[in-house]
Short mmCIF file of C-alpha atoms in Angstrom, two decimals:
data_model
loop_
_atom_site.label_atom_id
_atom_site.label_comp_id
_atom_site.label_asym_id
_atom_site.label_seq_id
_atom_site.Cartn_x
_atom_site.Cartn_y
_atom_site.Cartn_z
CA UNK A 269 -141.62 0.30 9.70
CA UNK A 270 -138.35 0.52 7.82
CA UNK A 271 -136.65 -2.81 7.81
CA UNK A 272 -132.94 -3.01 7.79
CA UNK A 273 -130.80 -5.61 5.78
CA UNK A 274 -130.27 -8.04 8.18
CA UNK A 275 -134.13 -8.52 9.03
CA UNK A 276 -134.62 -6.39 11.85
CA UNK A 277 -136.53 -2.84 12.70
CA UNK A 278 -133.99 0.43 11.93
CA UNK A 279 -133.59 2.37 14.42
CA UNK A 280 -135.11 6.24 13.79
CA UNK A 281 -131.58 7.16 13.78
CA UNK A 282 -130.90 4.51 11.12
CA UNK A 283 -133.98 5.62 9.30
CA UNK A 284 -132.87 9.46 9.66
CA UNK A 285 -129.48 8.37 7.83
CA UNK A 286 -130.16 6.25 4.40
CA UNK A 287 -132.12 9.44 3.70
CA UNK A 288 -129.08 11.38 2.93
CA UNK A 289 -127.23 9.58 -0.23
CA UNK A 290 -123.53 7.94 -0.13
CA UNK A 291 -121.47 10.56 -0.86
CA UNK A 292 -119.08 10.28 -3.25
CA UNK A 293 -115.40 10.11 -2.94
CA UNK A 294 -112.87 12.85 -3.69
CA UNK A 295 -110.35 11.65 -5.93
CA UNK A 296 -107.39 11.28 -2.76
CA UNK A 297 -109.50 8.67 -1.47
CA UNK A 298 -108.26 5.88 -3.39
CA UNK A 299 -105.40 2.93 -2.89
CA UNK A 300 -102.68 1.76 -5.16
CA UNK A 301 -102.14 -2.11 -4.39
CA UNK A 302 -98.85 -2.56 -4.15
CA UNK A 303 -98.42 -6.36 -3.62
CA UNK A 304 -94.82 -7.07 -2.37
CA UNK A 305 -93.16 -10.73 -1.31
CA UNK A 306 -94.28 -10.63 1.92
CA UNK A 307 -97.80 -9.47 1.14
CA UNK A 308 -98.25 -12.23 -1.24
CA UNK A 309 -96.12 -14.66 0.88
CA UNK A 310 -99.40 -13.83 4.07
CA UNK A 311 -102.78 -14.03 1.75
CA UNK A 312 -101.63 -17.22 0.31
CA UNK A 313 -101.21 -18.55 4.19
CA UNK A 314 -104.13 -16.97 4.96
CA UNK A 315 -106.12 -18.60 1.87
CA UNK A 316 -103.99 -22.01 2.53
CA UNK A 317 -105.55 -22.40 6.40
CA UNK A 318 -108.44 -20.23 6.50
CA UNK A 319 -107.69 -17.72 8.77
CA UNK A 320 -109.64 -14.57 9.56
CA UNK A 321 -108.64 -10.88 9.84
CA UNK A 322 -109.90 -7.73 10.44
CA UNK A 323 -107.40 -6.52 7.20
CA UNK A 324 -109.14 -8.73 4.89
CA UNK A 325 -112.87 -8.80 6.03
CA UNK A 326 -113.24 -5.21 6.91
CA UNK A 327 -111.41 -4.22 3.22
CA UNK A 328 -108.98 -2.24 4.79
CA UNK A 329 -106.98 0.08 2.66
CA UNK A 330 -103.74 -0.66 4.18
CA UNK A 331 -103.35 -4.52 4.17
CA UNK A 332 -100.86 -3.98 1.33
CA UNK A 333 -98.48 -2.18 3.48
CA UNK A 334 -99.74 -3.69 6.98
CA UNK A 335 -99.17 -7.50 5.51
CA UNK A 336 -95.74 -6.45 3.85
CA UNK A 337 -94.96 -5.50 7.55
CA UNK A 338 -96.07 -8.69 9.13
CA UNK A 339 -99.12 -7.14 11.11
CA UNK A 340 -102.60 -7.79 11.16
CA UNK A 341 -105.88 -6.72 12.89
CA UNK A 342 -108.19 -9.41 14.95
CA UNK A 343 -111.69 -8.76 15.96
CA UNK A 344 -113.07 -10.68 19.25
CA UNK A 345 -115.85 -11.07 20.99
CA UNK A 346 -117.86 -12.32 17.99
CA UNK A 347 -119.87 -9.74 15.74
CA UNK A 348 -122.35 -8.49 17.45
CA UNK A 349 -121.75 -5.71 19.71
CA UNK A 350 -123.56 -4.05 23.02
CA UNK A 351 -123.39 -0.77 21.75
CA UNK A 352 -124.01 1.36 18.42
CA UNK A 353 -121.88 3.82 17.36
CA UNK A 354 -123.21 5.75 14.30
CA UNK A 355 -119.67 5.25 12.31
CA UNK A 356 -118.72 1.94 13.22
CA UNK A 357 -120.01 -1.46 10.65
CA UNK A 358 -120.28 -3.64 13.40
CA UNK A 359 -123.60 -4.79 14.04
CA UNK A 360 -126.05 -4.01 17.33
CA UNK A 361 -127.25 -6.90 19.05
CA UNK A 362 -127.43 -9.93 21.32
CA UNK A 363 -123.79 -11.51 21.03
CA UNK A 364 -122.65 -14.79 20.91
CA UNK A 365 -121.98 -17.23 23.56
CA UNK A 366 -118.65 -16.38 25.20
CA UNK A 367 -116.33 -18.59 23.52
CA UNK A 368 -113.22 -19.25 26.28
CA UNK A 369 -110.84 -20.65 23.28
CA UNK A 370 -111.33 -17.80 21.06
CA UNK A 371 -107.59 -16.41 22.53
CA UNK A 372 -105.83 -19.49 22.08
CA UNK A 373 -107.21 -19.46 18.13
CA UNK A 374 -106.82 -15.87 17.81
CA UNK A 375 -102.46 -16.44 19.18
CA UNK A 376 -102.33 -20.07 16.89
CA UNK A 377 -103.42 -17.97 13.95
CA UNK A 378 -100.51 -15.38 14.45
CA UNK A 379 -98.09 -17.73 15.19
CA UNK A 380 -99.33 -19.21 11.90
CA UNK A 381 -99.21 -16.07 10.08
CA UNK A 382 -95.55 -15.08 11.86
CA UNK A 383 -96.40 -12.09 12.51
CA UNK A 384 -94.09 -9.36 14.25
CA UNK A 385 -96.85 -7.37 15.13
CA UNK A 386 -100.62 -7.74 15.83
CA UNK A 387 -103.60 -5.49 16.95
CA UNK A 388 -106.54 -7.44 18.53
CA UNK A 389 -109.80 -4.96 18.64
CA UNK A 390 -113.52 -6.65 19.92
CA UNK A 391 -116.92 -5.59 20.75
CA UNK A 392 -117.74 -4.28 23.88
CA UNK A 393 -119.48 -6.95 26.14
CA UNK A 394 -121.37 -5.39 28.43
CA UNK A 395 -123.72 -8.82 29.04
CA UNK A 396 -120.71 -10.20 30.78
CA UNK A 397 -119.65 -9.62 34.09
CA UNK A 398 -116.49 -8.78 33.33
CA UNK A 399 -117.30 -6.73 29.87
CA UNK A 400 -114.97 -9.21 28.67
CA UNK A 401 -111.74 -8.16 30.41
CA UNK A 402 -110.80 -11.60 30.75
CA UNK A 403 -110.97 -12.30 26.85
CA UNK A 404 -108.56 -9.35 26.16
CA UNK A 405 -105.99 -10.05 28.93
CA UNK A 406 -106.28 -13.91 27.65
CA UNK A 407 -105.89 -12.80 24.21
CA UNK A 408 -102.49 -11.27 25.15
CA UNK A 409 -101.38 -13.72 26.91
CA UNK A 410 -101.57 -16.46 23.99
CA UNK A 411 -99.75 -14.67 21.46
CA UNK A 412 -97.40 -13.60 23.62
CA UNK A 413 -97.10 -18.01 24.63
CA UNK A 414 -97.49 -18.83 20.90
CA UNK A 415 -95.71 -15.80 18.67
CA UNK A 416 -92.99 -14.90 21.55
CA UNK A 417 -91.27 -11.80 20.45
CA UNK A 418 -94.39 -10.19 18.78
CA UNK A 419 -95.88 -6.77 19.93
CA UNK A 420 -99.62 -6.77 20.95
CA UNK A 421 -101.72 -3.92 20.93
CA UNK A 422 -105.03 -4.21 22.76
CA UNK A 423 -107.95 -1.86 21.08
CA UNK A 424 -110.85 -1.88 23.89
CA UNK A 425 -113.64 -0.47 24.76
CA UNK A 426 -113.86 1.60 28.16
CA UNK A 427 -115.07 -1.39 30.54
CA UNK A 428 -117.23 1.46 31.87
CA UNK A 429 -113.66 3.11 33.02
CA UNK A 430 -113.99 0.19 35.88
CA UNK A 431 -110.48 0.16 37.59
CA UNK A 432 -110.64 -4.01 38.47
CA UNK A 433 -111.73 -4.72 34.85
CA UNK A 434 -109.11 -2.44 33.53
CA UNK A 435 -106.48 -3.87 36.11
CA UNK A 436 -107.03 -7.12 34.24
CA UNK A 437 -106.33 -6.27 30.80
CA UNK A 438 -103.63 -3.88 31.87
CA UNK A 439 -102.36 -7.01 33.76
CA UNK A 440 -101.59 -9.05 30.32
CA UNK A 441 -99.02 -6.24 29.92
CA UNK A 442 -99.29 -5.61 25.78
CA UNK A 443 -97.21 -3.64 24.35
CA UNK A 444 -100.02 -0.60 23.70
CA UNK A 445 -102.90 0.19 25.11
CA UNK A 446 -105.03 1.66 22.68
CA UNK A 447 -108.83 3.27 23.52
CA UNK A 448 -110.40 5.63 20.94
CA UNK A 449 -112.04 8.72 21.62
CA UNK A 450 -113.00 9.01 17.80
CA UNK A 451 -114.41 12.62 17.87
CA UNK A 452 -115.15 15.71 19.97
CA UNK A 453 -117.35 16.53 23.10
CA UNK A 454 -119.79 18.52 21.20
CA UNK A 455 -121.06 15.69 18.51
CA UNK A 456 -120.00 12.67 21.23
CA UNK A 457 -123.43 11.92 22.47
CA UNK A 458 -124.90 11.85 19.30
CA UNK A 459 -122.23 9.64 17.45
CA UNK A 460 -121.17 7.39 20.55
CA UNK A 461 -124.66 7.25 22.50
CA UNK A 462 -122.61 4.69 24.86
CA UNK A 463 -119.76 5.72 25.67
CA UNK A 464 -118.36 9.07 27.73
CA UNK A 465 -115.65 11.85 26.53
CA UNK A 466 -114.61 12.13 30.55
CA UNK A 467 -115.00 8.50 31.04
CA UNK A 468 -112.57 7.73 27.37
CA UNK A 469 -109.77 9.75 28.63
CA UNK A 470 -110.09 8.47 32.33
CA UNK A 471 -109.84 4.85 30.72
CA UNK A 472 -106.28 6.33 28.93
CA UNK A 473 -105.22 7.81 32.37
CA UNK A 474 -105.41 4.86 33.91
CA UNK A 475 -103.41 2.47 31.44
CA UNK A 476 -100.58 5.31 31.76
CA UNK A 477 -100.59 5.34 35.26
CA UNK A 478 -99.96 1.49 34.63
CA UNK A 479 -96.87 2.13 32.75
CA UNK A 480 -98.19 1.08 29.26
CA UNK A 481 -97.61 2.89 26.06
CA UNK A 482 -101.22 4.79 25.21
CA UNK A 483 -102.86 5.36 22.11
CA UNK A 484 -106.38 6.72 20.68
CA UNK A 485 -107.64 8.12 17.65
CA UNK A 486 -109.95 10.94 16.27
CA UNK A 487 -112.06 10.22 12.96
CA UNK A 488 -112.76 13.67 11.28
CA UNK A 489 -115.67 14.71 8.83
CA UNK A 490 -118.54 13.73 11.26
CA UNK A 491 -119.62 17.24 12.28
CA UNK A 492 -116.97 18.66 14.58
CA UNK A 493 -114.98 21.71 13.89
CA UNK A 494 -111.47 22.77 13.32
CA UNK A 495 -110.89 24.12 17.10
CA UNK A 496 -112.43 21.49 18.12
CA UNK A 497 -110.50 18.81 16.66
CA UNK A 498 -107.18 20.96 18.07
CA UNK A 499 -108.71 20.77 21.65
CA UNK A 500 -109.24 17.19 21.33
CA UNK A 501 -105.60 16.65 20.81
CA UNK A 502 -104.73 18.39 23.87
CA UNK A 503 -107.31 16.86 25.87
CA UNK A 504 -105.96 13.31 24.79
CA UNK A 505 -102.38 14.44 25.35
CA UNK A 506 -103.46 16.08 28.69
CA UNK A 507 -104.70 12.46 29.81
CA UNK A 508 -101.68 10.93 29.32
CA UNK A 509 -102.45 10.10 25.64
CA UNK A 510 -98.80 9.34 23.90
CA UNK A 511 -99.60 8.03 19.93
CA UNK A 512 -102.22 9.47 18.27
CA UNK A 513 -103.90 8.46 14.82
CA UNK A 514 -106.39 11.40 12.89
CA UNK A 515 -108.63 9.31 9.96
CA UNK A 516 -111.37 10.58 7.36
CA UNK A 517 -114.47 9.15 8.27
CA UNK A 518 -115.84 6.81 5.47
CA UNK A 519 -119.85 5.75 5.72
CA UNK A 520 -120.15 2.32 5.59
CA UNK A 521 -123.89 2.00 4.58
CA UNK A 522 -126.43 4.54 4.02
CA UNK A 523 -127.65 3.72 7.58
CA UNK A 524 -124.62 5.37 8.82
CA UNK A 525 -124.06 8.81 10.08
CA UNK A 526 -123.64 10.95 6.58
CA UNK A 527 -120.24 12.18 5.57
CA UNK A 528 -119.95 15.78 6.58
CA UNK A 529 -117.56 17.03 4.83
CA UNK A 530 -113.76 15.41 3.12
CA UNK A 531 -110.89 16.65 5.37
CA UNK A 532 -107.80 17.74 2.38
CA UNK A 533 -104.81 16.03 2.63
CA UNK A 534 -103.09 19.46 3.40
CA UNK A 535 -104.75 19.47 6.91
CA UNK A 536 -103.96 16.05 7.85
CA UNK A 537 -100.19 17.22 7.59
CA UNK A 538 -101.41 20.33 9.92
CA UNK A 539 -102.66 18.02 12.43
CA UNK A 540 -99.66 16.07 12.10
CA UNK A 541 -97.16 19.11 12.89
CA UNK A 542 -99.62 20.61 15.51
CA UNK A 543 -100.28 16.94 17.63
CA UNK A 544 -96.64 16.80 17.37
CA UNK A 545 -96.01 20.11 18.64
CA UNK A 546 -98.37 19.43 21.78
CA UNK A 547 -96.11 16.70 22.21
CA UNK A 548 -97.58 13.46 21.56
CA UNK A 549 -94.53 10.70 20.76
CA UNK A 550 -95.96 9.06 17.60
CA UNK A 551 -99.00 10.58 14.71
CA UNK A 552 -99.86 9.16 11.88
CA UNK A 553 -102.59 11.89 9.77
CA UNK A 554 -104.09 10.98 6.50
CA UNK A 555 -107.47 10.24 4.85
CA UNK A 556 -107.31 7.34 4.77
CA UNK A 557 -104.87 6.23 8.12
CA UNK A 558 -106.86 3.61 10.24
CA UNK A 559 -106.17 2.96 14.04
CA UNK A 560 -104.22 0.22 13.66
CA UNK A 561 -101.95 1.32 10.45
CA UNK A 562 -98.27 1.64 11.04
CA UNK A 563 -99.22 0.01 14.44
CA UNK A 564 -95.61 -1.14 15.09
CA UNK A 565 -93.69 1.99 13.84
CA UNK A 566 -96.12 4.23 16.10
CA UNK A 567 -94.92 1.94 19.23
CA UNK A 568 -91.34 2.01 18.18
CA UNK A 569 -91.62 5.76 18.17
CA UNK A 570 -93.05 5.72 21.59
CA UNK A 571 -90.68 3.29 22.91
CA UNK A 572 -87.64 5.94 21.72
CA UNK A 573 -89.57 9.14 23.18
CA UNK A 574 -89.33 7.51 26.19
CA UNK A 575 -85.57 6.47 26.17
#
């Protein structure tokens, strides 16, 4: 029995995984810190009252720029999530007790941090009866109260496509309603055992038939192909997908689904040009682009395409 780090059994997939090494970078994926006032001015805050970000405990690439711009990431729901995903470094487990107060932290904290612009992401929830709908559309609703002015950008998981949990979270009215499909049909069972393709871009359907600005995002270098990743675009688009952002997929731990191969810069601009030809309102392509980078320039962008 292989034993993973945090004490319990791998899962064969696990196992299957740490046999192939990390690979190792190409020499584009790598960050130049560029520390500006108002970066500097938000990690000491952040030091000063202990606050917690996605940015900061996930090591994401882009705080530099994301902090200059007064946004930041917030993960709730606690740590632990229902479901695996062979990409993602959150944990599978049992998850916390739900913790009602969570939102009204989550809005002090970017009222604290003044922020213009935040992205709250979670876990999904499936042990709660309302897969934690309530938690999201609460979350809103207290930065919104606490940080008036500030755009909010929901990150969810599909809620099982449910239309009264959706009508919930779509209720809080945030500014975007983000869902990602991460990768194509083909490979989807295999890397996102519990989720559905259909089911993702019914879940995007539905917040645009709600009126709110949509967004999702495709990681590359996980198996699919280049047609592929070009019918995934218009599939999104098709569902009423309007900001789009394309990533390279970086392993977390060996236990992760190997790298397949390290998407060129060059093509990221292709699939920038090409999901803007199909028409989407807002892309943002690159190796090493996350979901939430450039979060408030995307929306902007989508706010203009639609007059």
């Amino acid at each position: 029995m292989t034993i993973a780090p945090e004490g319990r059994r791998m899962l064969r997939i696990e196992a299957r995984n740490a046999e192939t090494p990390i690979e190792r970078k190409p020499p584009w994926i790598k960050v130049k810190a560029k520390m500006g006032p108002e970066y500097t001015q938000m990690r000491g805050l952040v030091q000063k009252e202990g606050l917690h970000t996605v940015c900061q405990e996930a090591g994401c690439p882009n705080i530099y720029e994301c902090w200059e711009d007064r946004e930041a990431t917030f993960l709730i729901g606690g740590d632990q999530c229902t479901r695996r995903c062979d990409f993602c470094q959150i944990d599978t487990g049992k998850p916390a007790e739900f913790d009602a107060d969570e939102p009204r932290r989550v809005g002090e904290s970017v009222a604290t941090m003044g922020l213009r612009y935040a992205t709250v992401t979670g876990v999904a929830r499936d042990d709660l009866p309302d897969g934690g709908a309530w938690l999201y559309a609460e979350t809103v609703r207290q930065i919104h109260k606490l940080q008036p002015g500030c755009g909010v950008e929901l990150l969810i998981p599909d809620f099982n496509a449910d239309p009264t949990q959706l009508a919930e979270v779509f209720g809080a009215a945030p500014e975007v309603l983000a869902h990602n499909v991460e990768t194509v049909p083909r490979i989807f069972k295999r890397i996102r055992p519990g989720f559905r393709y259909e089911r993702s871009l019914d879940v995007i359907t539905q917040a645009r038939a709600a009126g709110l600005v949509t967004k999702s995002n495709l990681i590359l270098g996980m198996g699919e192909e280049r047609a592929e990743i070009s019918q995934a675009l218009r599939d999104l688009h098709g569902a009423g997908c309007e900001l789009i952002t394309i990533t390279q997929y970086l392993r977390p731990t060996p236990r992760h689904h190997p790298v397949e191969r390290w998407v060129k810069p060059e093509e990221f601009v292709e699939l920038r040009e090409e999901a803007e030809q199909i028409g989407f309102a807002g892309v943002m392509s690159g190796p090493l682009v996350r979901s939430s980078y450039r979060a408030g320039r995307l929306y902007r962008q989508a706010l203009d395409a639609r007059g």
